[in-house]
Amino acid sequence: MSEKRPVVLKIGGSVITDKDGELAAKTEIINRLAEEIAKAKLSSLILVHGGGSFGHPTAKKWGIKEGFKEAGQMLGFAETHHVMTVLNGLVMDALVWHEIPAVSVAPSCGFLTDNGRIKSSDCTLVERMMKMGFTPVLYGDVTIDDKLGFTVLSGDQLVSYLALKFNASRVVLGIDCDGLYDADPKADKNAKMFQHLTLNELKALEGRLAKPTNADVTDGIRGKVRELLPTAEKGIPVSIVNGAKVGRVYKALVGERVEGTLIERA
Amino acid sequence: MSEKRPVVLKIGGSVITDKDGELAAKTEIINRLAEEIAKAKLSSLILVHGGGSFGHPTAKKWGIKEGFKEAGQMLGFAETHHVMTVLNGLVMDALVWHEIPAVSVAPSCGFLTDNGRIKSSDCTLVERMMKMGFTPVLYGDVTIDDKLGFTVLSGDQLVSYLALKFNASRVVLGIDCDGLYDADPKADKNAKMFQHLTLNELKALEGRLAKPTNADVTDGIRGKVRELLPTAEKGIPVSIVNGAKVGRVYKALVGERVEGTLIERA
């Protein structure tokens, strides 16, 4: 374990890409988020980002999440990983430009899954890098899977796994709306945002949450909530804020009061 | 181990980048080499590429090879890794475009060195990928180092390590001249190229080789020869051909007679 408990920050794919486009990165937002991360000057940080219009359409087209069925998908696996590294490259570019000693860590080379769930990982080098003061940057990726041959590993599952593994002090999720709602705020005008949720309230919400209208390969918000449960259970607070709005990720990173949903064990 | 013995192909950084430029990729050559690799239709292949004008100037500027000395170098480590992933991205793009199921594998996440030499590696997932028919693509990169804190891991050291680890059937080195010479052919008009070298001749050459005029952080040709010794000792034949000339890498990959230097144990 690192001496300092890291903050784990997830930036949603829908924040840094245009989900209606294809391979459409929002480089201005990526740049602004890098600025906020640099300004926060955290002593220990792990960054994870999603796939948005890079990973998702490619993975879906080739049925990567459902696993290996025919040789033609091999190229789809390669292509999905490749487009994710392209998006990651844009993120890394902005981070290094802002003088953050960030090092990309491809999950496909370090995480083995079993039926879509992380089975084992070799985080020795990630840990060494963190102890030296580097910021590891991971992302939703394809993985080799014991049951399925291969599959998709979501950034959300990685966040939860890393937060537990490295005993994070806090998790911050930068998503494309203001926080967690009781319904999809983009489809339902009456959707109400939660300012605060306890673990028990989160559990109740998980059952109720309707699937979002635009389901992506990681099952949208419902999947996110499900992934958050073990983190909240461990007592690691989770802030969910709008990554598309200026300053919110920064405030959440440094622990300032910020518009969004805060999840705490009790 | 993979059921099929892989061919290990190294593409020199000076073949795919302009060493006199900075971050200057030769995308036409990258594309043509991807075409030759696709045409060779090997049943098992590992690809390694060098850093050229991407990795070398950045690593040199920050003294990464010499190890961690002060906090300012952290950004240099991050930057060196980042520019290598940018060059790798161009290579991956060409490979995937040519329908090669290639997956990039960042050495910084999987290889630990001790005083610059590979000490341990977790190649479990690379092996699984190879068994499924994927082509892993590695490259010269920065690594965490037990003695130095961090350092540079050359593509040449990786080639030798992977050839031994996966019991390669053959190693092909695509470099920026026609083969191995008894002197630097770019500085010495009388330099003579070897068509064939035995292990003993290679050993003798290693001692004699003058350092090249334009030394890069991997010590140029002399370093390459030194790295090749264990491979040749194991009885794995090594073809050194000009990667900048059309068709030579293809011929070497499929085992056709080709202009270049062939190294065999006896």
Short mmCIF file of C-alpha atoms in Angstrom, two decimals:
data_model
loop_
_atom_site.label_atom_id
_atom_site.label_comp_id
_atom_site.label_asym_id
_atom_site.label_seq_id
_atom_site.Cartn_x
_atom_site.Cartn_y
_atom_site.Cartn_z
CA MET A 1 0.00 0.00 0.00
CA SER A 2 1.04 3.56 -0.61
CA GLU A 3 1.85 5.51 2.55
CA LYS A 4 -0.66 8.14 1.48
CA ARG A 5 -4.21 7.07 0.84
CA PRO A 6 -4.95 8.05 -2.76
CA VAL A 7 -7.97 9.83 -4.13
CA VAL A 8 -9.48 7.85 -6.99
CA LEU A 9 -10.95 10.07 -9.69
CA LYS A 10 -13.11 8.71 -12.48
CA ILE A 11 -13.90 10.89 -15.46
CA GLY A 12 -16.87 9.57 -17.39
CA GLY A 13 -16.53 8.85 -21.08
CA SER A 14 -19.60 10.98 -21.72
CA VAL A 15 -17.83 13.98 -20.14
CA ILE A 16 -14.74 13.86 -22.34
CA THR A 17 -16.32 12.60 -25.57
CA ASP A 18 -19.42 13.37 -27.60
CA LYS A 19 -21.47 10.20 -27.21
CA ASP A 20 -23.50 11.01 -30.33
CA GLY A 21 -20.37 11.26 -32.45
CA GLU A 22 -17.80 8.61 -33.24
CA LEU A 23 -14.26 9.03 -31.94
CA ALA A 24 -15.30 12.57 -30.98
CA ALA A 25 -13.19 13.83 -28.09
CA LYS A 26 -14.02 17.01 -26.19
CA THR A 27 -10.43 18.20 -25.98
CA GLU A 28 -11.31 21.53 -24.36
CA ILE A 29 -12.99 19.72 -21.47
CA ILE A 30 -10.09 17.26 -21.22
CA ASN A 31 -7.73 20.20 -21.01
CA ARG A 32 -9.79 22.04 -18.41
CA LEU A 33 -10.06 18.91 -16.26
CA ALA A 34 -6.29 18.42 -16.43
CA GLU A 35 -5.97 22.01 -15.20
CA GLU A 36 -8.31 21.30 -12.28
CA ILE A 37 -6.42 18.12 -11.40
CA ALA A 38 -3.08 19.98 -11.49
CA LYS A 39 -4.50 22.81 -9.35
CA ALA A 40 -5.72 20.32 -6.73
CA LYS A 41 -2.10 19.25 -6.08
CA LEU A 42 -3.10 15.95 -4.46
CA SER A 43 -0.26 14.01 -2.88
CA SER A 44 -1.66 10.75 -4.25
CA LEU A 45 -4.12 10.28 -7.10
CA ILE A 46 -5.32 7.47 -9.35
CA LEU A 47 -7.20 8.54 -12.46
CA VAL A 48 -9.60 6.34 -14.42
CA HIS A 49 -11.52 7.41 -17.50
CA GLY A 50 -14.31 5.89 -19.52
CA GLY A 51 -14.62 5.10 -23.19
CA GLY A 52 -17.48 7.27 -24.44
CA SER A 53 -17.68 7.47 -28.21
CA PHE A 54 -14.28 5.76 -28.52
CA GLY A 55 -14.61 2.45 -26.71
CA HIS A 56 -18.34 1.88 -26.58
CA PRO A 57 -19.42 1.89 -30.26
CA THR A 58 -16.40 -0.21 -31.24
CA ALA A 59 -16.93 -2.76 -28.46
CA LYS A 60 -20.65 -2.93 -29.25
CA LYS A 61 -20.11 -3.36 -32.99
CA TRP A 62 -17.94 -6.42 -32.39
CA GLY A 63 -19.84 -7.85 -29.41
CA ILE A 64 -16.68 -7.79 -27.28
CA LYS A 65 -18.51 -7.65 -23.94
CA GLU A 66 -20.36 -10.88 -24.72
CA GLY A 67 -17.05 -12.66 -25.29
CA PHE A 68 -15.23 -14.58 -27.97
CA LYS A 69 -17.50 -16.32 -30.47
CA GLU A 70 -15.66 -16.18 -33.79
CA ALA A 71 -12.23 -15.31 -35.15
CA GLY A 72 -13.48 -12.11 -36.81
CA GLN A 73 -13.89 -10.53 -33.37
CA MET A 74 -10.14 -10.68 -32.78
CA LEU A 75 -9.73 -7.57 -34.87
CA GLY A 76 -12.60 -5.96 -32.93
CA PHE A 77 -10.78 -6.63 -29.66
CA ALA A 78 -7.62 -5.06 -31.11
CA GLU A 79 -9.59 -2.12 -32.50
CA THR A 80 -11.44 -1.46 -29.24
CA HIS A 81 -8.18 -1.45 -27.28
CA HIS A 82 -6.59 0.76 -29.90
CA VAL A 83 -9.32 3.43 -29.91
CA MET A 84 -9.20 3.47 -26.10
CA THR A 85 -5.46 4.13 -26.20
CA VAL A 86 -6.13 6.97 -28.65
CA LEU A 87 -8.58 8.60 -26.21
CA ASN A 88 -6.18 7.87 -23.35
CA GLY A 89 -3.41 9.52 -25.37
CA LEU A 90 -5.42 12.76 -25.52
CA VAL A 91 -5.95 12.62 -21.76
CA MET A 92 -2.25 11.89 -21.12
CA ASP A 93 -1.25 14.72 -23.40
CA ALA A 94 -3.30 17.20 -21.36
CA LEU A 95 -2.03 15.81 -18.05
CA VAL A 96 1.65 15.91 -19.02
CA TRP A 97 1.16 19.37 -20.53
CA HIS A 98 -0.12 20.45 -17.10
CA GLU A 99 3.01 18.97 -15.54
CA ILE A 100 1.27 16.08 -13.82
CA PRO A 101 3.65 13.07 -13.65
CA ALA A 102 0.99 10.77 -15.07
CA VAL A 103 1.69 7.30 -16.46
CA SER A 104 -0.86 5.37 -18.49
CA VAL A 105 -1.54 1.82 -17.34
CA ALA A 106 -3.46 -0.33 -19.83
CA PRO A 107 -5.89 -2.61 -17.97
CA SER A 108 -5.74 -5.17 -20.81
CA CYS A 109 -2.12 -5.92 -19.84
CA GLY A 110 -2.66 -6.14 -16.11
CA PHE A 111 -6.17 -7.35 -15.30
CA LEU A 112 -7.62 -10.79 -15.86
CA THR A 113 -11.40 -11.11 -15.56
CA ASP A 114 -13.72 -14.07 -15.02
CA ASN A 115 -17.16 -13.64 -16.56
CA GLY A 116 -16.63 -9.89 -16.65
CA ARG A 117 -15.41 -9.46 -13.07
CA ILE A 118 -11.78 -8.75 -12.14
CA LYS A 119 -10.26 -12.05 -11.04
CA SER A 120 -6.63 -11.07 -10.60
CA SER A 121 -4.33 -8.18 -11.27
CA ASP A 122 -0.67 -7.42 -10.96
CA CYS A 123 -0.55 -3.95 -9.45
CA THR A 124 3.02 -4.22 -8.15
CA LEU A 125 4.40 -1.69 -10.60
CA VAL A 126 1.40 0.63 -10.24
CA GLU A 127 2.00 0.60 -6.50
CA ARG A 128 5.71 1.31 -6.96
CA MET A 129 4.86 4.20 -9.28
CA MET A 130 2.40 5.61 -6.77
CA LYS A 131 4.94 5.44 -3.96
CA MET A 132 7.33 7.44 -6.15
CA GLY A 133 4.65 10.07 -6.68
CA PHE A 134 3.37 9.15 -10.13
CA THR A 135 -0.31 9.33 -11.02
CA PRO A 136 -1.39 6.09 -12.70
CA VAL A 137 -4.05 6.58 -15.36
CA LEU A 138 -6.31 3.64 -16.24
CA TYR A 139 -9.36 3.38 -18.46
CA GLY A 140 -12.21 1.16 -19.54
CA ASP A 141 -10.56 -1.46 -21.74
CA VAL A 142 -10.85 -4.93 -23.20
CA THR A 143 -9.52 -7.82 -21.11
CA ILE A 144 -8.74 -11.48 -21.37
CA ASP A 145 -11.50 -13.38 -19.54
CA ASP A 146 -11.37 -16.89 -18.10
CA LYS A 147 -14.96 -17.75 -18.99
CA LEU A 148 -15.68 -15.54 -22.00
CA GLY A 149 -12.28 -15.62 -23.73
CA PHE A 150 -12.30 -11.84 -23.67
CA THR A 151 -14.66 -9.11 -22.57
CA VAL A 152 -14.97 -5.44 -21.64
CA LEU A 153 -13.74 -4.13 -18.29
CA SER A 154 -15.54 -0.92 -17.38
CA GLY A 155 -13.85 2.07 -15.85
CA ASP A 156 -16.49 1.92 -13.10
CA GLN A 157 -15.45 -1.57 -12.04
CA LEU A 158 -11.82 -0.45 -12.06
CA VAL A 159 -12.60 2.53 -9.82
CA SER A 160 -14.22 0.39 -7.19
CA TYR A 161 -11.47 -2.25 -7.40
CA LEU A 162 -8.65 0.29 -7.11
CA ALA A 163 -10.36 2.26 -4.33
CA LEU A 164 -10.58 -0.92 -2.25
CA LYS A 165 -7.13 -2.23 -3.20
CA PHE A 166 -5.35 1.02 -2.37
CA ASN A 167 -7.66 2.00 0.51
CA ALA A 168 -8.60 5.30 -1.13
CA SER A 169 -9.36 8.30 1.07
CA ARG A 170 -12.11 9.34 -1.33
CA VAL A 171 -13.63 8.53 -4.70
CA VAL A 172 -14.72 11.31 -7.04
CA LEU A 173 -16.86 10.55 -10.06
CA GLY A 174 -17.08 13.25 -12.71
CA ILE A 175 -20.16 12.46 -14.79
CA ASP A 176 -22.23 14.34 -17.37
CA CYS A 177 -25.04 15.42 -15.05
CA ASP A 178 -25.10 17.15 -11.67
CA GLY A 179 -25.24 14.06 -9.49
CA LEU A 180 -27.25 10.89 -8.87
CA TYR A 181 -30.98 11.15 -9.61
CA ASP A 182 -33.94 8.94 -8.76
CA ALA A 183 -34.64 8.70 -12.50
CA ASP A 184 -32.81 9.57 -15.71
CA PRO A 185 -32.72 13.41 -15.59
CA LYS A 186 -32.33 13.57 -19.38
CA ALA A 187 -35.54 11.62 -19.99
CA ASP A 188 -37.61 12.59 -16.94
CA LYS A 189 -38.18 16.27 -16.05
CA ASN A 190 -39.33 15.31 -12.55
CA ALA A 191 -36.16 13.41 -11.72
CA LYS A 192 -34.88 14.48 -8.30
CA MET A 193 -31.19 14.68 -7.48
CA PHE A 194 -29.86 13.26 -4.22
CA GLN A 195 -27.61 15.63 -2.26
CA HIS A 196 -26.63 12.92 0.17
CA LEU A 197 -27.05 9.15 0.28
CA THR A 198 -26.20 6.71 3.02
CA LEU A 199 -25.12 3.18 2.20
CA ASN A 200 -28.62 1.87 2.91
CA GLU A 201 -30.21 4.49 0.72
CA LEU A 202 -27.76 3.62 -2.05
CA LYS A 203 -28.71 -0.05 -1.75
CA ALA A 204 -32.39 0.81 -2.03
CA LEU A 205 -31.70 3.04 -5.04
CA GLU A 206 -29.78 0.32 -6.83
CA GLY A 207 -32.88 -1.84 -7.02
CA ARG A 208 -35.13 0.99 -8.17
CA LEU A 209 -33.00 2.66 -10.80
CA ALA A 210 -34.47 2.31 -14.22
CA LYS A 211 -32.12 1.51 -17.04
CA PRO A 212 -31.16 4.72 -18.84
CA THR A 213 -32.64 5.45 -22.23
CA ASN A 214 -29.25 5.41 -23.93
CA ALA A 215 -27.80 2.23 -22.51
CA ASP A 216 -24.11 1.83 -23.18
CA VAL A 217 -22.08 -1.33 -22.80
CA THR A 218 -21.51 -0.65 -19.10
CA ASP A 219 -25.25 -0.36 -18.35
CA GLY A 220 -25.16 3.35 -17.54
CA ILE A 221 -25.94 4.83 -14.15
CA ARG A 222 -27.41 1.64 -12.71
CA GLY A 223 -24.14 -0.14 -13.32
CA LYS A 224 -22.28 2.74 -11.70
CA VAL A 225 -24.40 2.53 -8.56
CA ARG A 226 -23.91 -1.22 -8.35
CA GLU A 227 -20.15 -0.79 -8.64
CA LEU A 228 -20.16 1.85 -5.89
CA LEU A 229 -21.72 -0.38 -3.23
CA PRO A 230 -18.52 -2.14 -2.07
CA THR A 231 -16.69 1.20 -1.91
CA ALA A 232 -19.41 2.77 0.23
CA GLU A 233 -19.54 -0.37 2.37
CA LYS A 234 -15.83 -0.02 3.10
CA GLY A 235 -16.53 3.50 4.38
CA ILE A 236 -14.84 5.35 1.51
CA PRO A 237 -16.87 8.49 0.72
CA VAL A 238 -17.90 8.97 -2.91
CA SER A 239 -18.60 12.37 -4.48
CA ILE A 240 -20.52 12.38 -7.72
CA VAL A 241 -20.22 15.71 -9.52
CA ASN A 242 -20.73 17.19 -12.96
CA GLY A 243 -17.40 16.94 -14.75
CA ALA A 244 -18.69 19.06 -17.61
CA LYS A 245 -19.17 22.08 -15.32
CA VAL A 246 -16.15 24.21 -14.46
CA GLY A 247 -14.61 23.76 -11.02
CA ARG A 248 -16.74 20.94 -9.68
CA VAL A 249 -14.14 18.19 -10.05
CA TYR A 250 -11.56 20.50 -8.51
CA LYS A 251 -13.77 21.23 -5.51
CA ALA A 252 -14.59 17.56 -5.04
CA LEU A 253 -10.89 16.63 -5.28
CA VAL A 254 -9.81 19.05 -2.56
CA GLY A 255 -12.88 18.30 -0.42
CA GLU A 256 -14.65 21.64 -0.76
CA ARG A 257 -18.44 21.89 -0.60
CA VAL A 258 -19.75 21.31 -4.09
CA GLU A 259 -23.03 20.72 -5.94
CA GLY A 260 -23.43 16.98 -6.41
CA THR A 261 -24.25 13.75 -4.60
CA LEU A 262 -22.20 12.67 -1.62
CA ILE A 263 -22.37 9.02 -0.60
CA GLU A 264 -21.21 8.09 2.91
CA ARG A 265 -21.55 4.84 4.83
CA ALA A 266 -23.76 6.39 7.53
CA MET B 1 4.38 -21.27 -23.78
CA SER B 2 2.53 -20.73 -27.01
CA GLU B 3 1.98 -23.91 -29.00
CA LYS B 4 3.48 -22.14 -32.01
CA ARG B 5 6.95 -20.71 -31.69
CA PRO B 6 6.60 -17.01 -32.48
CA VAL B 7 8.71 -14.90 -34.75
CA VAL B 8 9.98 -11.83 -32.89
CA LEU B 9 10.24 -8.78 -35.14
CA LYS B 10 11.97 -5.61 -34.03
CA ILE B 11 11.51 -2.44 -36.02
CA GLY B 12 14.20 0.09 -35.23
CA GLY B 13 13.23 3.56 -34.10
CA SER B 14 15.48 5.00 -36.80
CA VAL B 15 13.46 3.16 -39.47
CA ILE B 16 10.06 4.55 -38.47
CA THR B 17 11.12 8.01 -37.28
CA ASP B 18 13.40 10.75 -38.53
CA LYS B 19 16.20 10.74 -35.96
CA ASP B 20 17.20 14.27 -36.91
CA GLY B 21 13.72 15.60 -36.23
CA GLU B 22 11.76 15.64 -33.01
CA LEU B 23 8.60 13.55 -32.74
CA ALA B 24 8.95 13.01 -36.50
CA ALA B 25 7.31 9.74 -37.54
CA LYS B 26 7.75 8.23 -40.98
CA THR B 27 4.13 7.21 -41.36
CA GLU B 28 4.53 5.97 -44.95
CA ILE B 29 7.20 3.51 -43.83
CA ILE B 30 5.10 2.47 -40.82
CA ASN B 31 2.21 1.82 -43.16
CA ARG B 32 4.33 -0.14 -45.66
CA LEU B 33 5.81 -2.28 -42.88
CA ALA B 34 2.31 -3.04 -41.54
CA GLU B 35 1.44 -4.17 -45.07
CA GLU B 36 4.49 -6.46 -45.18
CA ILE B 37 3.64 -7.90 -41.75
CA ALA B 38 0.03 -8.53 -42.81
CA LYS B 39 1.17 -10.15 -46.07
CA ALA B 40 3.52 -12.50 -44.20
CA LYS B 41 0.49 -14.05 -42.38
CA LEU B 42 2.58 -15.51 -39.57
CA SER B 43 0.72 -17.79 -37.20
CA SER B 44 2.52 -16.24 -34.21
CA LEU B 45 4.31 -12.93 -34.05
CA ILE B 46 5.62 -10.56 -31.38
CA LEU B 47 6.43 -7.05 -32.55
CA VAL B 48 8.78 -4.67 -30.77
CA HIS B 49 9.65 -1.19 -31.94
CA GLY B 50 12.19 1.38 -30.90
CA GLY B 51 11.84 4.98 -29.86
CA GLY B 52 13.75 6.98 -32.47
CA SER B 53 13.03 10.70 -32.36
CA PHE B 54 10.18 10.12 -29.91
CA GLY B 55 11.68 8.31 -26.94
CA HIS B 56 15.39 9.06 -27.25
CA PRO B 57 15.58 12.88 -27.15
CA THR B 58 13.02 13.03 -24.33
CA ALA B 59 14.75 10.35 -22.24
CA LYS B 60 18.10 12.01 -22.84
CA LYS B 61 16.88 15.50 -21.95
CA TRP B 62 15.70 14.26 -18.55
CA GLY B 63 18.51 11.77 -17.88
CA ILE B 64 15.99 8.96 -17.43
CA LYS B 65 18.42 6.16 -18.29
CA GLU B 66 20.79 7.23 -15.50
CA GLY B 67 17.96 6.91 -12.96
CA PHE B 68 16.07 9.01 -10.46
CA LYS B 69 18.08 11.91 -9.04
CA GLU B 70 15.58 14.68 -8.44
CA ALA B 71 11.81 15.22 -8.40
CA GLY B 72 11.85 17.27 -11.62
CA GLN B 73 12.64 14.09 -13.56
CA MET B 74 9.25 12.61 -12.64
CA LEU B 75 7.66 14.66 -15.37
CA GLY B 76 10.42 13.52 -17.76
CA PHE B 77 9.60 9.88 -17.01
CA ALA B 78 5.91 10.60 -17.67
CA GLU B 79 6.75 12.53 -20.84
CA THR B 80 9.07 9.83 -22.20
CA HIS B 81 6.44 7.16 -21.67
CA HIS B 82 3.81 9.40 -23.22
CA VAL B 83 5.74 10.17 -26.41
CA MET B 84 6.48 6.45 -26.78
CA THR B 85 2.75 5.67 -26.57
CA VAL B 86 2.17 8.32 -29.26
CA LEU B 87 4.64 6.60 -31.61
CA ASN B 88 3.18 3.23 -30.63
CA GLY B 89 -0.28 4.58 -31.44
CA LEU B 90 0.82 5.34 -35.00
CA VAL B 91 2.20 1.81 -35.35
CA MET B 92 -0.98 0.28 -33.86
CA ASP B 93 -3.13 2.35 -36.18
CA ALA B 94 -1.33 0.98 -39.23
CA LEU B 95 -1.44 -2.61 -37.91
CA VAL B 96 -5.16 -2.55 -37.08
CA TRP B 97 -5.87 -0.83 -40.42
CA HIS B 98 -4.15 -3.79 -42.07
CA GLU B 99 -6.40 -6.13 -40.09
CA ILE B 100 -3.67 -7.49 -37.83
CA PRO B 101 -5.15 -8.34 -34.40
CA ALA B 102 -2.42 -6.41 -32.63
CA VAL B 103 -2.57 -5.36 -28.98
CA SER B 104 -0.15 -2.85 -27.48
CA VAL B 105 1.61 -3.94 -24.30
CA ALA B 106 3.38 -1.15 -22.41
CA PRO B 107 6.64 -2.46 -20.91
CA SER B 108 6.48 0.17 -18.13
CA CYS B 109 3.47 -1.67 -16.68
CA GLY B 110 4.85 -5.18 -16.93
CA PHE B 111 8.63 -5.15 -16.63
CA LEU B 112 10.72 -4.40 -13.57
CA THR B 113 14.42 -3.81 -14.12
CA ASP B 114 17.44 -3.89 -11.82
CA ASN B 115 20.25 -1.57 -12.86
CA GLY B 116 18.81 -1.46 -16.36
CA ARG B 117 18.37 -5.22 -16.87
CA ILE B 118 14.98 -6.95 -16.82
CA LYS B 119 14.59 -8.52 -13.38
CA SER B 120 11.03 -9.77 -13.56
CA SER B 121 8.00 -9.54 -15.78
CA ASP B 122 4.44 -10.70 -15.73
CA CYS B 123 3.83 -12.06 -19.21
CA THR B 124 0.79 -14.19 -18.26
CA LEU B 125 -1.65 -12.03 -20.18
CA VAL B 126 0.69 -11.57 -23.14
CA GLU B 127 0.97 -15.35 -23.32
CA ARG B 128 -2.81 -15.78 -23.15
CA MET B 129 -3.21 -13.20 -25.92
CA MET B 130 -0.65 -14.99 -28.08
CA LYS B 131 -2.40 -18.33 -27.61
CA MET B 132 -5.62 -16.70 -28.81
CA GLY B 133 -3.83 -15.45 -31.92
CA PHE B 134 -3.17 -11.83 -30.98
CA THR B 135 0.06 -10.08 -31.90
CA PRO B 136 1.49 -8.31 -28.85
CA VAL B 137 3.30 -5.08 -29.67
CA LEU B 138 5.92 -3.79 -27.24
CA TYR B 139 8.37 -0.93 -27.45
CA GLY B 140 11.34 0.71 -25.83
CA ASP B 141 9.93 2.36 -22.72
CA VAL B 142 10.70 3.72 -19.28
CA THR B 143 10.61 1.26 -16.37
CA ILE B 144 10.70 1.18 -12.61
CA ASP B 145 14.17 -0.02 -11.57
CA ASP B 146 15.22 -1.58 -8.27
CA LYS B 147 18.61 0.11 -8.17
CA LEU B 148 18.10 3.28 -10.18
CA GLY B 149 14.52 4.16 -9.19
CA PHE B 150 13.63 4.25 -12.85
CA THR B 151 15.46 3.85 -16.14
CA VAL B 152 15.06 3.16 -19.85
CA LEU B 153 14.34 -0.34 -21.17
CA SER B 154 15.49 -0.66 -24.77
CA GLY B 155 13.52 -2.43 -27.44
CA ASP B 156 16.65 -4.48 -28.12
CA GLN B 157 16.75 -5.88 -24.61
CA LEU B 158 13.05 -6.68 -24.89
CA VAL B 159 13.57 -8.56 -28.16
CA SER B 160 16.21 -10.80 -26.68
CA TYR B 161 14.19 -11.37 -23.49
CA LEU B 162 10.98 -12.21 -25.36
CA ALA B 163 12.76 -14.42 -27.91
CA LEU B 164 14.19 -16.52 -25.08
CA LYS B 165 11.04 -16.47 -22.95
CA PHE B 166 8.76 -17.57 -25.78
CA ASN B 167 11.35 -19.76 -27.52
CA ALA B 168 11.09 -17.83 -30.77
CA SER B 169 11.57 -19.67 -34.05
CA ARG B 170 13.38 -16.64 -35.46
CA VAL B 171 14.26 -13.04 -34.70
CA VAL B 172 14.09 -10.40 -37.43
CA LEU B 173 15.61 -6.98 -36.87
CA GLY B 174 14.58 -4.27 -39.30
CA ILE B 175 17.20 -1.54 -39.01
CA ASP B 176 18.15 1.55 -41.05
CA CYS B 177 21.04 0.02 -42.95
CA ASP B 178 21.48 -3.19 -44.96
CA GLY B 179 22.82 -5.39 -42.18
CA LEU B 180 25.63 -5.62 -39.64
CA TYR B 181 28.92 -4.00 -40.64
CA ASP B 182 32.43 -4.21 -39.23
CA ALA B 183 32.30 -0.40 -38.78
CA ASP B 184 29.63 2.30 -38.93
CA PRO B 185 28.65 2.30 -42.65
CA LYS B 186 27.40 5.88 -42.35
CA ALA B 187 30.77 7.17 -41.14
CA ASP B 188 33.16 4.75 -42.83
CA LYS B 189 33.01 4.16 -46.61
CA ASN B 190 35.12 1.03 -46.26
CA ALA B 191 32.76 -0.62 -43.78
CA LYS B 192 32.08 -4.20 -44.85
CA MET B 193 28.74 -5.89 -44.32
CA PHE B 194 28.56 -9.42 -42.96
CA GLN B 195 26.31 -11.77 -44.93
CA HIS B 196 26.58 -14.46 -42.30
CA LEU B 197 27.90 -14.61 -38.76
CA THR B 198 28.30 -17.56 -36.45
CA LEU B 199 27.94 -17.15 -32.70
CA ASN B 200 31.71 -17.07 -32.28
CA GLU B 201 32.11 -14.45 -34.99
CA LEU B 202 29.38 -12.39 -33.31
CA LYS B 203 31.21 -12.58 -30.00
CA ALA B 204 34.41 -11.39 -31.63
CA LEU B 205 32.57 -8.56 -33.36
CA GLU B 206 30.99 -7.37 -30.13
CA GLY B 207 34.38 -6.50 -28.71
CA ARG B 208 35.57 -4.75 -31.86
CA LEU B 209 32.56 -2.63 -32.76
CA ALA B 210 33.25 1.02 -32.47
CA LYS B 211 30.58 3.18 -30.91
CA PRO B 212 28.50 4.83 -33.65
CA THR B 213 28.97 8.53 -34.35
CA ASN B 214 25.38 9.33 -33.42
CA ALA B 215 25.09 7.44 -30.16
CA ASP B 216 21.55 7.16 -28.86
CA VAL B 217 20.53 6.15 -25.32
CA THR B 218 20.62 2.47 -26.24
CA ASP B 219 24.25 2.63 -27.40
CA GLY B 220 23.46 1.99 -31.06
CA ILE B 221 24.62 -1.05 -32.98
CA ARG B 222 27.11 -2.22 -30.35
CA GLY B 223 24.30 -2.49 -27.82
CA LYS B 224 22.21 -4.40 -30.36
CA VAL B 225 24.98 -6.92 -30.92
CA ARG B 226 25.48 -7.39 -27.18
CA GLU B 227 21.75 -8.01 -26.73
CA LEU B 228 21.76 -10.56 -29.56
CA LEU B 229 24.36 -12.85 -28.00
CA PRO B 230 22.02 -14.82 -25.68
CA THR B 231 19.53 -15.29 -28.53
CA ALA B 232 22.21 -16.63 -30.85
CA GLU B 233 23.57 -18.80 -28.03
CA LYS B 234 20.13 -20.39 -27.62
CA GLY B 235 20.24 -21.33 -31.32
CA ILE B 236 17.56 -18.89 -32.46
CA PRO B 237 18.55 -17.53 -35.87
CA VAL B 238 18.58 -13.74 -36.25
CA SER B 239 18.08 -11.91 -39.56
CA ILE B 240 19.17 -8.30 -39.70
CA VAL B 241 17.69 -6.50 -42.68
CA ASN B 242 17.04 -2.99 -43.91
CA GLY B 243 13.55 -2.05 -42.74
CA ALA B 244 13.61 1.11 -44.83
CA LYS B 245 13.87 -0.88 -48.08
CA VAL B 246 10.69 -2.34 -49.55
CA GLY B 247 10.12 -6.06 -49.09
CA ARG B 248 13.13 -6.96 -46.96
CA VAL B 249 11.24 -7.34 -43.68
CA TYR B 250 8.59 -9.37 -45.50
CA LYS B 251 11.18 -11.72 -46.98
CA ALA B 252 12.92 -12.13 -43.63
CA LEU B 253 9.60 -12.83 -41.91
CA VAL B 254 8.63 -15.61 -44.28
CA GLY B 255 12.18 -16.98 -44.43
CA GLU B 256 12.96 -16.10 -48.04
CA ARG B 257 16.51 -15.35 -49.15
CA VAL B 258 17.12 -11.68 -48.53
CA GLU B 259 19.94 -9.11 -48.52
CA GLY B 260 21.11 -8.70 -44.92
CA THR B 261 23.07 -10.38 -42.14
CA LEU B 262 22.07 -13.80 -40.91
CA ILE B 263 23.32 -14.89 -37.51
CA GLU B 264 23.24 -18.59 -36.66
CA ARG B 265 24.78 -20.51 -33.78
CA ALA B 266 27.07 -22.52 -36.02
#
